[in-house]
Amino acid sequence: MPEKMILFSGSSSVGKTAVLRRLLPYLKEHGHTPMVCKIDCLCSEDAALYCSLGIHAVSGLSQDICPDHFLVSNLPELLAHANRHACGLLFIETAGLCHRCSPATEHSISGCVLDCTASFHTPARLGPMLTQADFLVLTKIDMISQAELELVRGQLNRINPGAVLFPIDGLAGYGIEPLGDWLLSLPDCKSFENDRLRHSMPAGVCSYCVGETRVGGLFQQGVVGKIEFGDDL
Amino acid sequence: MNTLTILPGHARDGAPETFEALSLKPGEILAVVGNTGSGKSRLIKDIEQLVGRDSVTGRLILLDGARIAPANRLLVSDRLVAHLSQNMRFVLDVTVAEFLRLHCLCRDKAANLPASVIALANTITPEPILPGNSLNLLSGGQSRALMIADIAMVCDSPIVLIDELENAGIDKKRAFGLLADSGKLILIVTHDPHTALMASRRIILEGGAIVRILERSKEEALLSGELDRSYERQRALQQRMRKGERLI
Ligand SMILES: Nc1ncnc2c1ncn2[C@@H]1O[C@H](COP(=O)(O)OP(=O)(O)OP(=O)(O)O)[C@@H](O)[C@H]1O
Ligand SMILES: [Mg+2]
């Protein structure tokens, strides 16, 4: 089985791939064998990019299923795959969907990638993907002022004080070395048996989860939530 | 911090830089000059990030002769380096007051400091900045003025990196006066000879590489006074023009 399972989650286009395409060759140079699984909804060209760097990569398209649920359902198979290919480091890159879920498990090393040019208010909205991460990667640091970067770091520190923070300039590769060294310094996971999600996924299967398209009370079945307006008659 | 040393990397085409080690000391002002795209901003960034051969230039920065461990760089840089980047805009969606409150919090500064920072910024920009303004909607000149006041009052770091002062319509001489506390090491990127001659040495960049380091000569020091008089004249004319007056 792999030594480590490392999760890179973060919204679309925050720079997950830009970081990994620098980090994985760095780990390879240091004698490790990383592989990546890219989880996406509809399509992804990233696997081809990793392969062109000489890194084993697979992609999983969740299609109609929530990508976080899809990922958790595929973990045993992914670990077995990494094992068959003798890859000691299994990286999983996922964009998630609504950021209410987090596919982080207790045995994984869970990282959240954030774009520091995005809204200052984004991190507070991210939920368990951010609050329960072991490490945070801040991308596009070359685009903001030093003072603003300090503010963003301070805010992340308040939201998740335990996480280790890595500011990275993915284009130049600045900041990759500390991240790689830190990941390697963590103890290996001896066994992936009896792993558990760190945070349960949202309750509910409703008619829309299984393909209903019609709008209206008649078609709503299963677990259905309603807004409380406070001015109901 | 007693010395900051820059060790050579390579030009954009990969050719090694030819200078030996370049050592800089507190109290010194250096100008960084060169064509647009020659790598001036990158050099400044290398210093801010205390790079260890892991930036595009391959340069190595030493503090008091020692490399900074990658894991400590951020903290050391926070403590020692203030960087006024070339960026003329803020990006974050917070108010000016919130920005300053949080920045003072990061730097353990008094809670009443933000009002003084805004007041100072308003001495170098003619259009006043208000605490309730959105940070990312400030004009270029207002942003610049606030960045400068923030560096002068909130950061108070021994190394100050300034990436161009001239192009924001603010009073560059006054702005420089705010930042250039004696005893600090100051590097200023400029396209302007008047600014460049405020420095005792200038670093010349070309093709991404440091190609020359020049001391200011006696003749240049004299020229500096002349350029200063013409700067003052230019400023006075600019003010009248802005007020809608005849220039002559
Ligand atoms: N030694 C180098 N090797 C490779 N790329 C470099 C090197 N030095 C600089 N660059 C890159 O070249 C580009 C232009 O450099 P930079 O922005 O520093 O120019 P500049 O002198 O500040 O220009 P301007 O006067 O327009 O501000 C940047 O993308 C920078 O990262
Ligand atoms: Mg520049």
Short mmCIF file of N, CA, C and O in Angstrom, two decimals, chain A residues 116-121 141-148 150-153 158 167 172-174 177-178, chain B residues 45 48-49 51 54 70 73-74 78 81-83 87 90-94 99 102-103 105-107 150:
data_model
loop_
_atom_site.label_atom_id
_atom_site.label_comp_id
_atom_site.label_asym_id
_atom_site.label_seq_id
_atom_site.Cartn_x
_atom_site.Cartn_y
_atom_site.Cartn_z
N CYS A 116 -5.13 33.56 -3.44
CA CYS A 116 -5.17 34.72 -2.55
C CYS A 116 -5.70 35.97 -3.22
O CYS A 116 -5.91 36.98 -2.56
N THR A 117 -5.97 35.92 -4.52
CA THR A 117 -6.58 37.09 -5.16
C THR A 117 -8.11 37.01 -5.15
O THR A 117 -8.78 37.93 -5.57
N ALA A 118 -8.65 35.88 -4.68
CA ALA A 118 -10.10 35.74 -4.61
C ALA A 118 -10.63 36.62 -3.49
O ALA A 118 -9.87 37.27 -2.77
N SER A 119 -11.92 36.63 -3.31
CA SER A 119 -12.52 37.48 -2.28
C SER A 119 -11.95 37.16 -0.91
O SER A 119 -11.72 36.00 -0.56
N PHE A 120 -11.76 38.22 -0.11
CA PHE A 120 -11.29 38.05 1.27
C PHE A 120 -12.30 37.24 2.07
O PHE A 120 -11.97 36.66 3.10
N HIS A 121 -13.54 37.20 1.59
CA HIS A 121 -14.60 36.54 2.35
C HIS A 121 -14.79 35.08 1.96
O HIS A 121 -15.55 34.37 2.59
N ILE A 141 0.50 34.31 -5.15
CA ILE A 141 0.98 35.32 -4.20
C ILE A 141 1.71 36.47 -4.87
O ILE A 141 1.89 37.52 -4.28
N ASP A 142 2.13 36.26 -6.12
CA ASP A 142 2.82 37.35 -6.81
C ASP A 142 1.85 38.44 -7.25
O ASP A 142 2.27 39.50 -7.67
N MET A 143 0.55 38.15 -7.16
CA MET A 143 -0.43 39.12 -7.67
C MET A 143 -0.90 40.12 -6.62
O MET A 143 -1.62 41.05 -6.93
N ILE A 144 -0.58 39.90 -5.35
CA ILE A 144 -1.08 40.85 -4.35
C ILE A 144 0.06 41.46 -3.54
O ILE A 144 1.18 40.96 -3.55
N SER A 145 -0.28 42.55 -2.86
CA SER A 145 0.76 43.26 -2.11
C SER A 145 1.14 42.45 -0.87
O SER A 145 0.39 41.61 -0.40
N GLN A 146 2.31 42.78 -0.37
CA GLN A 146 2.82 42.09 0.81
C GLN A 146 1.84 42.25 1.98
O GLN A 146 1.56 41.29 2.70
N ALA A 147 1.31 43.46 2.15
CA ALA A 147 0.39 43.71 3.26
C ALA A 147 -0.87 42.86 3.12
O ALA A 147 -1.35 42.27 4.09
N GLU A 148 -1.40 42.77 1.90
CA GLU A 148 -2.62 41.98 1.70
C GLU A 148 -2.37 40.50 1.96
O GLU A 148 -3.20 39.81 2.54
N GLU A 150 -0.32 39.31 4.03
CA GLU A 150 -0.28 39.17 5.49
C GLU A 150 -1.69 39.06 6.06
O GLU A 150 -1.94 38.26 6.95
N LEU A 151 -2.60 39.87 5.53
CA LEU A 151 -3.99 39.85 5.99
C LEU A 151 -4.61 38.48 5.71
O LEU A 151 -5.29 37.91 6.57
N VAL A 152 -4.39 37.99 4.50
CA VAL A 152 -4.99 36.71 4.12
C VAL A 152 -4.43 35.60 5.01
O VAL A 152 -5.17 34.76 5.52
N ARG A 153 -3.13 35.64 5.25
CA ARG A 153 -2.53 34.62 6.11
C ARG A 153 -3.09 34.70 7.52
O ARG A 153 -3.39 33.68 8.15
N ARG A 158 -6.74 32.36 11.72
CA ARG A 158 -7.86 32.39 12.66
C ARG A 158 -8.86 31.28 12.35
O ARG A 158 -9.40 30.65 13.26
N PRO A 167 2.62 29.62 1.22
CA PRO A 167 2.40 30.53 0.10
C PRO A 167 3.27 30.10 -1.07
O PRO A 167 4.46 29.83 -0.89
N ALA A 172 6.61 30.39 -10.92
CA ALA A 172 8.06 30.36 -10.74
C ALA A 172 8.52 29.15 -9.93
O ALA A 172 9.67 28.76 -9.98
N GLY A 173 7.60 28.57 -9.18
CA GLY A 173 7.97 27.42 -8.36
C GLY A 173 8.41 27.80 -6.96
O GLY A 173 8.74 26.94 -6.15
N TYR A 174 8.37 29.11 -6.66
CA TYR A 174 8.77 29.56 -5.33
C TYR A 174 7.83 28.97 -4.26
O TYR A 174 6.62 29.00 -4.40
N GLU A 177 9.56 23.92 -2.37
CA GLU A 177 10.50 23.17 -1.55
C GLU A 177 10.02 22.97 -0.11
O GLU A 177 9.97 21.83 0.36
N PRO A 178 9.61 24.05 0.59
CA PRO A 178 9.11 23.84 1.96
C PRO A 178 7.90 22.92 2.01
O PRO A 178 7.80 22.09 2.92
N LYS B 45 11.79 41.26 -5.84
CA LYS B 45 11.02 40.13 -5.34
C LYS B 45 11.94 39.05 -4.76
O LYS B 45 11.64 38.43 -3.76
N GLU B 48 12.70 40.22 -1.34
CA GLU B 48 11.55 40.07 -0.43
C GLU B 48 11.37 38.60 -0.03
O GLU B 48 11.12 38.28 1.12
N GLN B 49 11.50 37.71 -1.00
CA GLN B 49 11.24 36.30 -0.73
C GLN B 49 12.46 35.57 -0.15
O GLN B 49 12.37 34.39 0.14
N VAL B 51 15.06 34.40 -1.53
CA VAL B 51 15.10 33.19 -2.34
C VAL B 51 16.38 32.39 -2.13
O VAL B 51 17.44 32.94 -1.80
N ASP B 54 15.58 29.24 -5.83
CA ASP B 54 14.33 28.65 -6.29
C ASP B 54 13.39 29.67 -6.93
O ASP B 54 12.19 29.48 -6.98
N PRO B 70 14.10 27.45 4.22
CA PRO B 70 12.82 27.72 3.55
C PRO B 70 11.65 27.86 4.54
O PRO B 70 10.80 28.72 4.36
N ARG B 73 11.57 31.47 6.07
CA ARG B 73 11.67 32.64 5.20
C ARG B 73 10.55 33.64 5.42
O ARG B 73 10.78 34.84 5.48
N LEU B 74 9.34 33.11 5.53
CA LEU B 74 8.18 33.97 5.63
C LEU B 74 8.25 34.86 6.86
O LEU B 74 8.04 36.06 6.80
N ASP B 78 8.77 38.83 6.90
CA ASP B 78 7.78 39.69 7.56
C ASP B 78 8.45 40.69 8.49
O ASP B 78 8.08 41.84 8.57
N VAL B 81 11.52 42.87 5.97
CA VAL B 81 11.37 43.49 4.65
C VAL B 81 9.99 44.10 4.44
O VAL B 81 8.99 43.44 4.66
N ALA B 82 9.97 45.35 4.01
CA ALA B 82 8.72 45.95 3.56
C ALA B 82 8.86 46.20 2.06
O ALA B 82 9.88 46.70 1.60
N HIS B 83 7.86 45.81 1.30
CA HIS B 83 7.95 45.89 -0.15
C HIS B 83 6.78 46.69 -0.72
O HIS B 83 5.63 46.28 -0.60
N ASN B 87 2.66 47.05 -8.31
CA ASN B 87 1.21 46.98 -8.42
C ASN B 87 0.56 48.25 -7.93
O ASN B 87 0.77 48.66 -6.81
N PHE B 90 -4.88 47.58 -5.00
CA PHE B 90 -5.13 46.52 -4.04
C PHE B 90 -6.12 45.55 -4.68
O PHE B 90 -6.86 45.90 -5.60
N VAL B 91 -6.15 44.33 -4.19
CA VAL B 91 -7.03 43.31 -4.76
C VAL B 91 -8.15 42.93 -3.80
O VAL B 91 -9.24 42.56 -4.21
N LEU B 92 -7.87 42.99 -2.51
CA LEU B 92 -8.83 42.44 -1.55
C LEU B 92 -10.09 43.30 -1.42
O LEU B 92 -10.03 44.53 -1.45
N ASP B 93 -11.22 42.63 -1.21
CA ASP B 93 -12.50 43.33 -1.07
C ASP B 93 -12.82 43.60 0.40
O ASP B 93 -13.70 42.97 0.97
N VAL B 94 -12.07 44.52 0.98
CA VAL B 94 -12.35 44.97 2.36
C VAL B 94 -12.30 46.50 2.34
O VAL B 94 -11.83 47.09 1.38
N PHE B 99 -8.84 46.93 6.41
CA PHE B 99 -7.50 46.58 5.98
C PHE B 99 -6.47 47.02 7.03
O PHE B 99 -5.64 46.23 7.48
N LEU B 102 -6.80 45.12 10.43
CA LEU B 102 -6.24 43.77 10.38
C LEU B 102 -4.72 43.79 10.27
O LEU B 102 -4.03 42.96 10.85
N HIS B 103 -4.21 44.75 9.48
CA HIS B 103 -2.77 44.79 9.31
C HIS B 103 -2.08 45.18 10.63
O HIS B 103 -1.04 44.62 10.98
N LEU B 105 -3.24 44.50 13.51
CA LEU B 105 -3.39 43.29 14.33
C LEU B 105 -2.25 42.31 14.03
O LEU B 105 -1.60 41.78 14.93
N CYS B 106 -1.96 42.10 12.72
CA CYS B 106 -0.87 41.20 12.30
C CYS B 106 0.45 41.66 12.89
O CYS B 106 1.33 40.86 13.18
N ARG B 107 0.64 42.98 12.97
CA ARG B 107 1.95 43.53 13.36
C ARG B 107 1.98 44.02 14.80
O ARG B 107 2.88 44.77 15.17
N ASP B 150 1.22 52.91 4.94
CA ASP B 150 1.16 51.63 5.65
C ASP B 150 2.57 51.09 5.90
O ASP B 150 2.89 50.63 7.00
#
